[in-house]
Short mmCIF file of C-alpha atoms in Angstrom, two decimals:
data_model
loop_
_atom_site.label_atom_id
_atom_site.label_comp_id
_atom_site.label_asym_id
_atom_site.label_seq_id
_atom_site.Cartn_x
_atom_site.Cartn_y
_atom_site.Cartn_z
CA MET A 1347 8.40 6.94 19.56
CA TYR A 1348 7.12 4.00 21.61
CA LYS A 1349 3.96 5.46 23.15
CA LEU A 1350 1.26 2.87 22.36
CA VAL A 1351 -2.43 3.63 21.65
CA PHE A 1352 -4.44 0.61 20.65
CA HIS A 1353 -7.77 0.26 18.87
CA VAL A 1354 -9.64 -3.05 18.03
CA ILE A 1355 -9.12 -3.25 14.31
CA GLY A 1356 -8.70 -5.76 11.48
CA PHE A 1357 -6.43 -5.88 8.46
CA GLY A 1358 -9.07 -5.67 5.80
CA LEU A 1359 -10.54 -2.85 7.65
CA LEU A 1360 -7.27 -1.46 8.45
CA ALA A 1361 12.68 -8.42 -2.71
CA LEU A 1362 18.58 -12.63 -10.36
CA GLN A 1363 21.23 -10.68 -11.28
CA ILE A 1364 21.13 -8.08 -14.10
CA SER A 1365 21.78 -10.72 -16.75
CA ALA A 1366 18.46 -12.29 -15.89
CA ILE A 1367 16.34 -9.14 -16.16
CA PRO A 1368 14.16 -9.25 -19.28
CA THR A 1369 14.92 -6.53 -21.79
CA HIS A 1370 12.60 -4.62 -23.84
CA SER A 1371 13.06 -3.08 -27.26
CA GLN A 1372 11.24 0.11 -28.27
CA ASN A 1373 8.87 -2.10 -30.30
CA ASP A 1374 8.24 -4.23 -27.19
CA ILE A 1375 7.42 -1.09 -25.23
CA LEU A 1376 4.97 0.18 -27.84
CA LYS A 1377 3.34 -3.22 -28.11
CA ASN A 1378 2.88 -3.33 -24.40
CA ARG A 1379 1.34 0.13 -24.28
CA GLU A 1380 -1.04 -0.89 -27.10
CA SER A 1381 -1.96 -4.03 -25.31
CA LEU A 1382 -2.77 -1.95 -22.12
CA SER A 1383 -5.57 -0.30 -24.05
CA THR A 1384 -7.12 -3.68 -24.53
CA LEU A 1385 -7.06 -4.47 -20.75
CA SER A 1386 -10.17 -2.55 -19.86
CA ALA A 1387 -11.40 -4.88 -17.24
CA ALA A 1388 -10.38 -7.93 -15.26
CA SER A 1389 -11.65 -11.23 -16.60
CA SER A 1390 -14.06 -13.11 -14.38
CA SER A 1391 -11.99 -16.24 -15.36
CA THR A 1392 -9.10 -16.38 -12.88
CA ALA A 1393 -7.10 -18.34 -15.57
CA VAL A 1394 -7.49 -15.45 -17.97
CA ALA A 1395 -6.96 -12.94 -15.23
CA LYS A 1396 -3.62 -14.61 -14.37
CA ILE A 1397 -2.47 -13.91 -18.04
CA GLN A 1398 -3.71 -10.39 -17.68
CA LEU A 1399 -1.69 -9.81 -14.57
CA GLY A 1400 1.34 -11.12 -16.36
CA LYS A 1401 0.84 -8.66 -19.15
CA LEU A 1402 0.44 -5.77 -16.75
CA ALA A 1403 3.69 -6.79 -15.03
CA GLU A 1404 5.46 -6.97 -18.44
CA ILE A 1405 4.23 -3.35 -19.13
CA ALA A 1406 5.35 -2.16 -15.75
CA LEU A 1407 8.83 -3.79 -16.34
CA GLY A 1408 9.19 -2.20 -19.79
CA VAL A 1409 8.28 1.30 -18.36
CA THR A 1410 10.76 0.83 -15.52
CA ASN A 1411 13.53 -0.12 -17.85
CA GLU A 1412 12.78 2.68 -20.23
CA ASN A 1413 12.65 5.11 -17.34
CA ILE A 1414 16.02 3.99 -15.93
CA ILE A 1415 17.70 4.36 -19.35
CA HIS A 1416 16.18 7.79 -19.71
CA LYS A 1417 17.23 8.99 -16.35
CA THR A 1418 20.74 7.62 -16.68
CA ALA A 1419 21.25 9.35 -20.05
CA ALA A 1420 19.95 12.58 -18.50
CA SER A 1421 22.03 12.55 -15.33
CA LYS A 1422 25.49 11.19 -14.62
CA HIS A 1423 24.41 11.28 -10.91
CA GLN A 1424 21.75 8.74 -11.30
CA LYS A 1425 22.27 6.18 -8.56
CA CYS A 1426 20.15 3.39 -9.93
CA THR A 1427 21.30 2.14 -13.21
CA LYS A 1428 20.38 -1.00 -15.17
CA ASP A 1429 23.62 -2.69 -14.18
CA LYS A 1430 22.77 -2.17 -10.55
CA LEU A 1431 19.17 -3.36 -10.60
CA ARG A 1432 18.07 -6.07 -8.25
CA VAL A 1433 15.17 -8.34 -9.17
CA ARG A 1434 12.42 -9.44 -6.86
CA ARG A 1435 10.95 -12.80 -7.84
CA ASN A 1436 8.07 -15.13 -7.24
CA TRP A 1437 8.99 -17.65 -4.46
CA ARG A 1438 7.81 -20.40 -6.87
CA SER A 1439 10.71 -19.59 -9.22
CA PHE A 1440 13.35 -20.00 -6.50
CA SER A 1441 15.36 -23.14 -6.71
CA VAL A 1442 15.79 -25.33 -3.53
CA PRO A 1443 19.29 -23.96 -2.74
CA GLN A 1444 17.99 -20.34 -3.26
CA ARG A 1445 15.05 -20.90 -0.93
CA LYS A 1446 17.21 -22.41 1.71
CA LYS A 1447 19.61 -19.51 1.53
CA TYR A 1448 16.84 -17.01 2.07
CA ILE A 1449 15.26 -19.02 4.91
CA ASN A 1450 18.72 -19.40 6.59
CA SER A 1451 19.11 -15.61 6.46
CA VAL A 1452 15.86 -15.05 8.18
CA LEU A 1453 16.72 -17.62 10.83
CA CYS A 1454 20.05 -15.80 11.29
CA LEU A 1455 18.28 -12.51 11.97
CA GLN A 1456 16.05 -14.35 14.53
CA GLY A 1457 19.25 -15.46 16.34
CA LYS A 1458 20.88 -11.99 16.64
CA PRO A 1459 20.34 -9.68 19.60
CA ALA A 1460 17.80 -6.92 19.36
CA ARG A 1461 18.77 -3.28 19.04
CA THR A 1462 15.57 -1.94 20.58
CA PRO A 1463 16.33 -0.81 24.14
CA ALA A 1464 14.84 -3.12 26.70
CA HIS A 1465 13.05 -0.30 28.54
CA LEU A 1466 11.12 0.52 25.40
CA ALA A 1467 10.20 -3.09 24.30
CA PRO A 1468 11.11 -5.68 26.94
CA GLY A 1469 9.92 -8.35 24.60
CA ALA A 1470 12.26 -7.54 21.76
CA LYS A 1471 14.99 -10.18 22.19
CA THR A 1472 16.23 -10.49 18.57
CA ARG A 1473 16.97 -8.44 15.50
CA TYR A 1474 13.88 -9.96 13.97
CA ASP A 1475 11.87 -8.65 16.95
CA ASP A 1476 13.07 -5.14 16.20
CA TYR A 1477 10.86 -5.28 13.10
CA VAL A 1478 7.93 -6.68 14.92
CA ALA A 1479 8.19 -4.05 17.67
CA THR A 1480 8.31 -1.24 15.15
CA HIS A 1481 5.20 -2.48 13.44
CA ILE A 1482 3.37 -2.88 16.69
CA ASN A 1483 4.26 0.67 17.65
CA GLN A 1484 3.34 2.36 14.39
CA THR A 1485 0.35 0.30 13.23
CA LEU A 1486 -2.20 3.16 13.69
CA GLY A 1487 0.01 5.52 11.65
CA ILE A 1488 0.66 3.18 8.69
CA HIS A 1489 -2.66 1.56 7.77
CA PHE A 1490 -5.49 3.66 6.15
CA THR A 1491 -3.04 6.54 6.09
CA GLY A 1492 -1.09 8.45 3.45
CA THR A 1493 2.05 6.42 4.30
CA PHE A 1494 0.61 2.93 4.05
CA LEU A 1495 2.14 1.93 0.65
CA ALA A 1496 5.49 3.78 0.95
CA TRP A 1497 6.05 2.90 4.68
CA HIS A 1498 5.76 -0.75 3.97
CA ARG A 1499 7.99 -0.43 0.82
CA TYR A 1500 10.69 1.01 3.01
CA PHE A 1501 10.07 -1.51 5.83
CA ILE A 1502 10.54 -4.54 3.74
CA TYR A 1503 13.51 -2.98 1.91
CA GLU A 1504 15.22 -2.37 5.17
CA PHE A 1505 14.48 -5.93 6.20
CA GLU A 1506 16.13 -7.07 2.97
CA GLN A 1507 19.19 -4.86 3.87
CA ALA A 1508 19.46 -6.44 7.27
CA LEU A 1509 19.38 -9.99 5.68
CA ARG A 1510 22.17 -8.89 3.28
CA ASN A 1511 24.37 -6.83 5.60
CA GLU A 1512 23.93 -8.81 8.86
CA CYS A 1513 23.38 -12.31 7.66
CA GLY A 1514 25.23 -12.45 4.39
CA TYR A 1515 22.24 -12.98 2.14
CA VAL A 1516 22.98 -12.52 -1.55
CA GLY A 1517 19.99 -13.79 -3.33
CA ASP A 1518 16.75 -12.11 -4.57
CA TYR A 1519 13.86 -10.82 -2.53
CA PRO A 1520 10.86 -13.03 -2.78
CA TYR A 1521 7.15 -12.32 -3.10
CA TRP A 1522 4.20 -14.57 -2.60
CA ASP A 1523 1.80 -14.76 -5.62
CA TRP A 1524 -1.55 -15.17 -3.82
CA GLY A 1525 -3.53 -16.03 -6.83
CA ALA A 1526 -1.49 -19.20 -7.51
CA ASP A 1527 -2.44 -20.59 -4.10
CA ALA A 1528 -6.14 -19.65 -4.05
CA ASP A 1529 -7.20 -23.23 -4.45
CA ALA A 1530 -5.05 -24.96 -1.85
CA MET A 1531 -2.71 -23.04 0.42
CA GLU A 1532 -1.52 -26.19 2.01
CA LYS A 1533 0.11 -27.29 -1.27
CA SER A 1534 1.78 -23.86 -1.79
CA PRO A 1535 5.64 -23.79 -1.78
CA VAL A 1536 5.28 -20.96 0.68
CA PHE A 1537 3.18 -23.00 3.18
CA ASP A 1538 3.67 -26.71 2.38
CA GLY A 1539 5.71 -27.38 5.55
CA THR A 1540 8.78 -28.56 3.74
CA ASP A 1541 12.25 -27.31 4.71
CA THR A 1542 12.07 -24.90 1.76
CA SER A 1543 8.87 -23.27 2.95
CA MET A 1544 7.86 -20.58 5.36
CA SER A 1545 6.68 -23.52 7.44
CA GLY A 1546 3.29 -25.15 7.15
CA ASN A 1547 -0.14 -25.18 8.74
CA GLY A 1548 -0.90 -25.28 12.39
CA ALA A 1549 -2.08 -28.39 14.06
CA TYR A 1550 -5.68 -29.01 13.20
CA ILE A 1551 -8.27 -27.79 15.74
CA PRO A 1552 -11.82 -29.07 14.92
CA ASN A 1553 -15.00 -27.19 15.13
CA GLU A 1554 -13.47 -23.72 15.23
CA ALA A 1555 -16.00 -20.88 15.06
CA ASP A 1556 -15.95 -18.05 12.53
CA ILE A 1557 -13.63 -15.01 12.93
CA ILE A 1558 -15.63 -11.71 13.36
CA LEU A 1559 -13.90 -8.55 12.48
CA SER A 1560 -15.39 -5.33 13.93
CA LEU A 1561 -14.71 -1.67 13.32
CA GLY A 1562 -16.71 0.99 15.01
CA ASP A 1563 -20.29 1.17 13.82
CA TYR A 1564 -19.67 -0.72 10.63
CA ALA A 1565 -21.27 -4.09 10.07
CA PRO A 1566 -18.87 -6.87 11.19
CA VAL A 1567 -17.05 -9.00 8.55
CA ILE A 1568 -17.38 -12.78 9.08
CA LEU A 1569 -14.49 -14.91 8.01
CA PRO A 1570 -14.47 -18.78 7.98
CA PRO A 1571 -11.97 -20.72 9.98
CA GLY A 1572 -9.17 -22.57 8.09
CA SER A 1573 -7.69 -26.11 8.10
CA GLY A 1574 -5.27 -25.72 11.01
CA GLY A 1575 -5.44 -23.44 14.10
CA GLY A 1576 -2.71 -24.74 16.40
CA CYS A 1577 0.96 -24.41 16.62
CA VAL A 1578 2.99 -24.92 13.40
CA THR A 1579 4.38 -28.44 13.31
CA SER A 1580 6.58 -28.47 10.30
CA GLY A 1581 9.17 -26.65 8.30
CA PRO A 1582 12.14 -24.40 9.28
CA PHE A 1583 10.16 -22.14 11.62
CA LYS A 1584 8.35 -24.81 13.66
CA ASN A 1585 10.62 -24.10 16.65
CA TYR A 1586 10.47 -20.31 16.24
CA LYS A 1587 8.91 -18.37 19.14
CA LEU A 1588 6.96 -15.16 19.03
CA HIS A 1589 8.14 -12.87 21.68
CA LEU A 1590 5.76 -9.83 21.34
CA GLY A 1591 2.05 -9.36 21.49
CA PRO A 1592 -0.76 -10.05 21.09
CA ALA A 1593 -2.05 -6.57 20.48
CA ALA A 1594 -5.33 -7.18 18.71
CA LEU A 1595 -5.51 -10.90 17.86
CA SER A 1596 -8.95 -11.93 16.49
CA LEU A 1597 -9.98 -15.32 17.90
CA PRO A 1598 -12.56 -17.79 16.64
CA GLY A 1599 -16.01 -16.91 17.91
CA GLY A 1600 -15.63 -13.05 17.93
CA ASN A 1601 -13.30 -12.70 20.90
CA MET A 1602 -9.95 -10.86 20.93
CA SER A 1603 -6.72 -11.36 22.75
CA ILE A 1604 -4.97 -8.14 23.83
CA ALA A 1605 -1.93 -8.10 26.19
CA PRO A 1606 -1.70 -5.26 28.70
CA ASN A 1607 1.48 -4.14 26.95
CA PRO A 1608 2.12 -5.97 23.65
CA LEU A 1609 5.79 -4.91 23.82
CA ASN A 1610 6.40 -7.08 26.91
CA TYR A 1611 7.99 -10.44 26.58
CA ASN A 1612 5.43 -13.22 25.88
CA PRO A 1613 7.12 -16.28 24.26
CA ARG A 1614 4.82 -18.63 22.41
CA CYS A 1615 4.55 -20.78 19.32
CA LEU A 1616 3.74 -19.65 15.75
CA LYS A 1617 0.18 -20.57 15.01
CA ARG A 1618 -1.34 -20.84 11.57
CA ASP A 1619 -4.92 -21.61 10.28
CA LEU A 1620 -4.42 -21.69 6.47
CA THR A 1621 -7.68 -20.50 4.87
CA SER A 1622 -7.75 -20.93 1.07
CA ALA A 1623 -11.29 -19.59 1.03
CA LEU A 1624 -10.01 -16.10 1.76
CA LEU A 1625 -7.58 -16.07 -1.11
CA GLN A 1626 -10.48 -17.35 -3.25
CA SER A 1627 -12.67 -14.49 -2.10
CA TYR A 1628 -10.27 -11.51 -1.82
CA ALA A 1629 -6.91 -12.24 -3.38
CA ASN A 1630 -7.48 -14.40 -6.55
CA TYR A 1631 -6.23 -13.21 -9.94
CA THR A 1632 -9.45 -11.43 -10.85
CA SER A 1633 -9.39 -9.45 -7.60
CA ILE A 1634 -5.73 -8.43 -8.11
CA VAL A 1635 -6.32 -7.29 -11.78
CA SER A 1636 -9.57 -5.49 -10.73
CA LEU A 1637 -7.71 -3.64 -8.05
CA ILE A 1638 -5.08 -2.43 -10.57
CA LEU A 1639 -7.46 -1.57 -13.42
CA ASN A 1640 -10.42 -0.21 -11.65
CA ASN A 1641 -8.91 2.44 -9.41
CA GLN A 1642 -7.39 5.44 -10.97
CA ASP A 1643 -6.90 7.51 -7.72
CA VAL A 1644 -4.32 6.50 -5.13
CA TRP A 1645 -6.70 6.69 -2.30
CA ASP A 1646 -9.24 4.51 -3.98
CA PHE A 1647 -6.40 2.11 -4.87
CA GLU A 1648 -5.03 1.77 -1.39
CA MET A 1649 -8.54 1.72 0.23
CA VAL A 1650 -9.73 -1.21 -1.97
CA MET A 1651 -6.36 -2.84 -1.34
CA GLN A 1652 -6.96 -2.76 2.37
CA GLY A 1653 -10.67 -3.22 2.32
CA VAL A 1654 -13.15 -0.24 2.35
CA PRO A 1655 -14.71 -0.02 5.78
CA GLY A 1656 -18.37 -1.07 5.57
CA SER A 1657 -17.94 -2.81 2.22
CA GLY A 1658 -17.83 -6.21 3.77
CA ALA A 1659 -14.42 -6.79 1.84
CA ILE A 1660 -10.97 -7.07 3.31
CA GLY A 1661 -9.05 -6.47 0.04
CA VAL A 1662 -5.96 -8.34 -1.16
CA HIS A 1663 -4.00 -6.97 1.87
CA GLY A 1664 -6.42 -8.51 4.43
CA GLY A 1665 -6.96 -11.64 2.24
CA GLY A 1666 -3.33 -12.41 2.34
CA HIS A 1667 -2.85 -11.77 5.99
CA TYR A 1668 -5.98 -13.49 7.27
CA SER A 1669 -5.50 -16.44 4.95
CA MET A 1670 -2.44 -17.28 7.19
CA GLY A 1671 -4.71 -17.26 10.12
CA GLY A 1672 -3.57 -18.02 13.66
CA ASP A 1673 -1.18 -15.98 15.74
CA PRO A 1674 0.06 -13.57 14.60
CA GLY A 1675 -1.65 -13.78 11.18
CA ARG A 1676 -4.84 -12.40 12.59
CA ASP A 1677 -3.19 -9.65 14.54
CA VAL A 1678 -2.76 -6.33 12.65
CA TYR A 1679 -0.04 -5.07 14.90
CA VAL A 1680 2.14 -8.16 15.40
CA SER A 1681 1.81 -9.53 11.78
CA PRO A 1682 5.51 -9.27 10.97
CA GLY A 1683 5.98 -12.08 13.53
CA ASP A 1684 4.96 -14.59 10.88
CA PRO A 1685 7.91 -15.08 8.50
CA ALA A 1686 5.52 -15.21 5.48
CA PHE A 1687 4.72 -11.50 6.18
CA TRP A 1688 7.79 -10.42 4.10
CA LEU A 1689 6.65 -12.39 1.05
CA HIS A 1690 3.12 -11.15 1.37
CA HIS A 1691 4.12 -7.52 1.48
CA GLY A 1692 6.54 -8.16 -1.38
CA MET A 1693 3.37 -8.89 -3.47
CA ILE A 1694 1.68 -5.80 -2.07
CA ASP A 1695 4.65 -3.70 -3.22
CA ARG A 1696 4.67 -5.41 -6.52
CA VAL A 1697 0.95 -4.72 -7.15
CA TRP A 1698 1.62 -1.02 -6.29
CA TRP A 1699 4.70 -1.01 -8.60
CA ILE A 1700 2.49 -2.38 -11.48
CA TRP A 1701 -0.19 0.26 -10.77
CA GLN A 1702 2.26 3.14 -10.61
CA ASN A 1703 3.99 2.22 -13.90
CA LEU A 1704 0.68 2.08 -15.85
CA ASP A 1705 0.48 5.86 -15.57
CA LEU A 1706 3.79 6.98 -14.16
CA GLU A 1707 3.27 10.74 -14.79
CA ARG A 1708 0.17 10.80 -12.56
CA ARG A 1709 0.89 7.95 -10.16
CA GLN A 1710 4.61 8.07 -9.39
CA ASN A 1711 4.22 10.58 -6.65
CA ALA A 1712 0.54 10.17 -5.93
CA ILE A 1713 -0.22 10.42 -2.13
CA SER A 1714 -3.55 10.73 -0.34
CA GLY A 1715 -4.47 10.43 3.34
CA THR A 1716 -3.38 11.75 6.70
CA GLY A 1717 -1.10 10.41 9.37
CA THR A 1718 -3.64 8.61 11.39
CA PHE A 1719 -5.79 5.58 10.87
CA LEU A 1720 -8.85 6.78 8.85
CA ASN A 1721 -7.86 10.22 10.15
CA GLU A 1722 -8.83 9.38 13.69
CA PRO A 1723 -7.86 11.53 15.44
CA PRO A 1724 -7.69 14.14 12.71
CA SER A 1725 -4.15 14.83 11.56
CA ALA A 1726 -2.21 16.61 8.86
CA ASN A 1727 -2.26 15.32 5.27
CA THR A 1728 0.69 13.16 4.21
CA THR A 1729 2.91 14.99 1.69
CA LEU A 1730 6.19 14.24 -0.19
CA GLU A 1731 8.03 15.96 2.63
CA THR A 1732 6.45 13.73 5.38
CA LEU A 1733 9.15 11.75 7.21
CA VAL A 1734 8.97 8.00 7.57
CA ASP A 1735 10.93 6.47 10.42
CA ILE A 1736 11.02 2.71 11.18
CA GLY A 1737 12.75 3.13 14.58
CA TYR A 1738 15.29 0.60 15.71
CA ALA A 1739 14.42 -1.77 12.91
CA ASN A 1740 16.91 -0.37 10.39
CA GLY A 1741 17.74 2.70 8.32
CA GLY A 1742 16.77 6.21 9.43
CA PRO A 1743 14.14 8.87 8.91
CA ILE A 1744 13.50 9.33 5.27
CA ALA A 1745 11.07 11.60 3.25
CA MET A 1746 8.12 10.16 1.47
CA LYS A 1747 9.52 11.63 -1.79
CA GLU A 1748 12.45 9.18 -1.58
CA LEU A 1749 10.17 6.14 -1.36
CA MET A 1750 7.82 6.71 -4.29
CA SER A 1751 9.87 4.92 -6.93
CA THR A 1752 11.58 1.51 -6.94
CA THR A 1753 14.45 3.02 -8.88
CA ALA A 1754 15.06 6.23 -6.94
CA GLY A 1755 15.95 7.28 -3.44
CA PRO A 1756 17.52 4.19 -1.71
CA PHE A 1757 15.83 1.76 -4.09
CA CYS A 1758 17.06 0.01 -7.26
CA TYR A 1759 14.90 -3.01 -7.95
CA VAL A 1760 12.20 -4.38 -10.23
CA TYR A 1761 9.74 -7.26 -10.16
CA VAL A 1762 9.64 -10.20 -12.57
#
């Protein structure tokens, strides 16, 4: 499970109670479906695109609610019922006490001992590190593969379960709305450096060079530096230490930092280089709505999300990751080391959930891709029977067919 093979790659080229869940009457559902027919393209105005995204999310919520009611009526064995639904919400909608409870649960996990055996990952010292080690180990099998979307859905769900079962968290799972922060990440409630954020920017390093992402024979992607660059100086995670990596950390000027064994112990500060320009280019509201509306096939959807190699784009996935910058924000393998990772991938899952529910019959179980990064080396196609295993992080092996719906298998949640 922990045999590592590394390639130099980049991201873009590589979680209210039931009473607060909006309800939808049959008329609401019909109106939403009618409105979908008018959403043929993303608006070039990000303000209008924001409204469009909200409408698409309303449609997805209506379809999900309708589907749960239908399934519950059809089978007394349905595990996910409306009274059991959890809600995942925008971090901006969390109250101060709610934010602090979530943050404290993450800090709790960072203070508990690891489960990963030391001989497999000597650098995994905490329960939080178990997740980082798993992601490092499996990166080449979970990006640009058939499992990309479902693997990360399961990964963040099991992280949420650890927060709840091991650290007593009882709140909602958060997501980071990229589009809302495209103009100024430093002012985002996710990154503003207050004690209710995921900590702030890194100390400013002047005259940083561009970041150059390379992949094989494709033309490199040039990314601008941000407004920080050094160790995080504020917020609840300013004293947090990374223990693992780097594995493929892109540095200013085109260089890369790669440890001989990224699973070894290498304590260092969390660095950030917040780069609003990357959200403006790749994860603004127009980009998000375009991703959802313009890609009918799941392979196209997930490829555009991650950044089609050779296109010069890094997609909303890469845009979110690289906009954090620093270490591990620019390291594909070690990225869960940044506490904002979990909010970022909450948004990734939300976008997939919306996309699925716009055409549930065709998209619920849609899978495309193999088990290796861009099918190198060639491997078998991913199917509904393919097993996903996140190692010592949490949970156990589970078939892809159990991960395709947010209201089936182990899941019972919606996004608002």
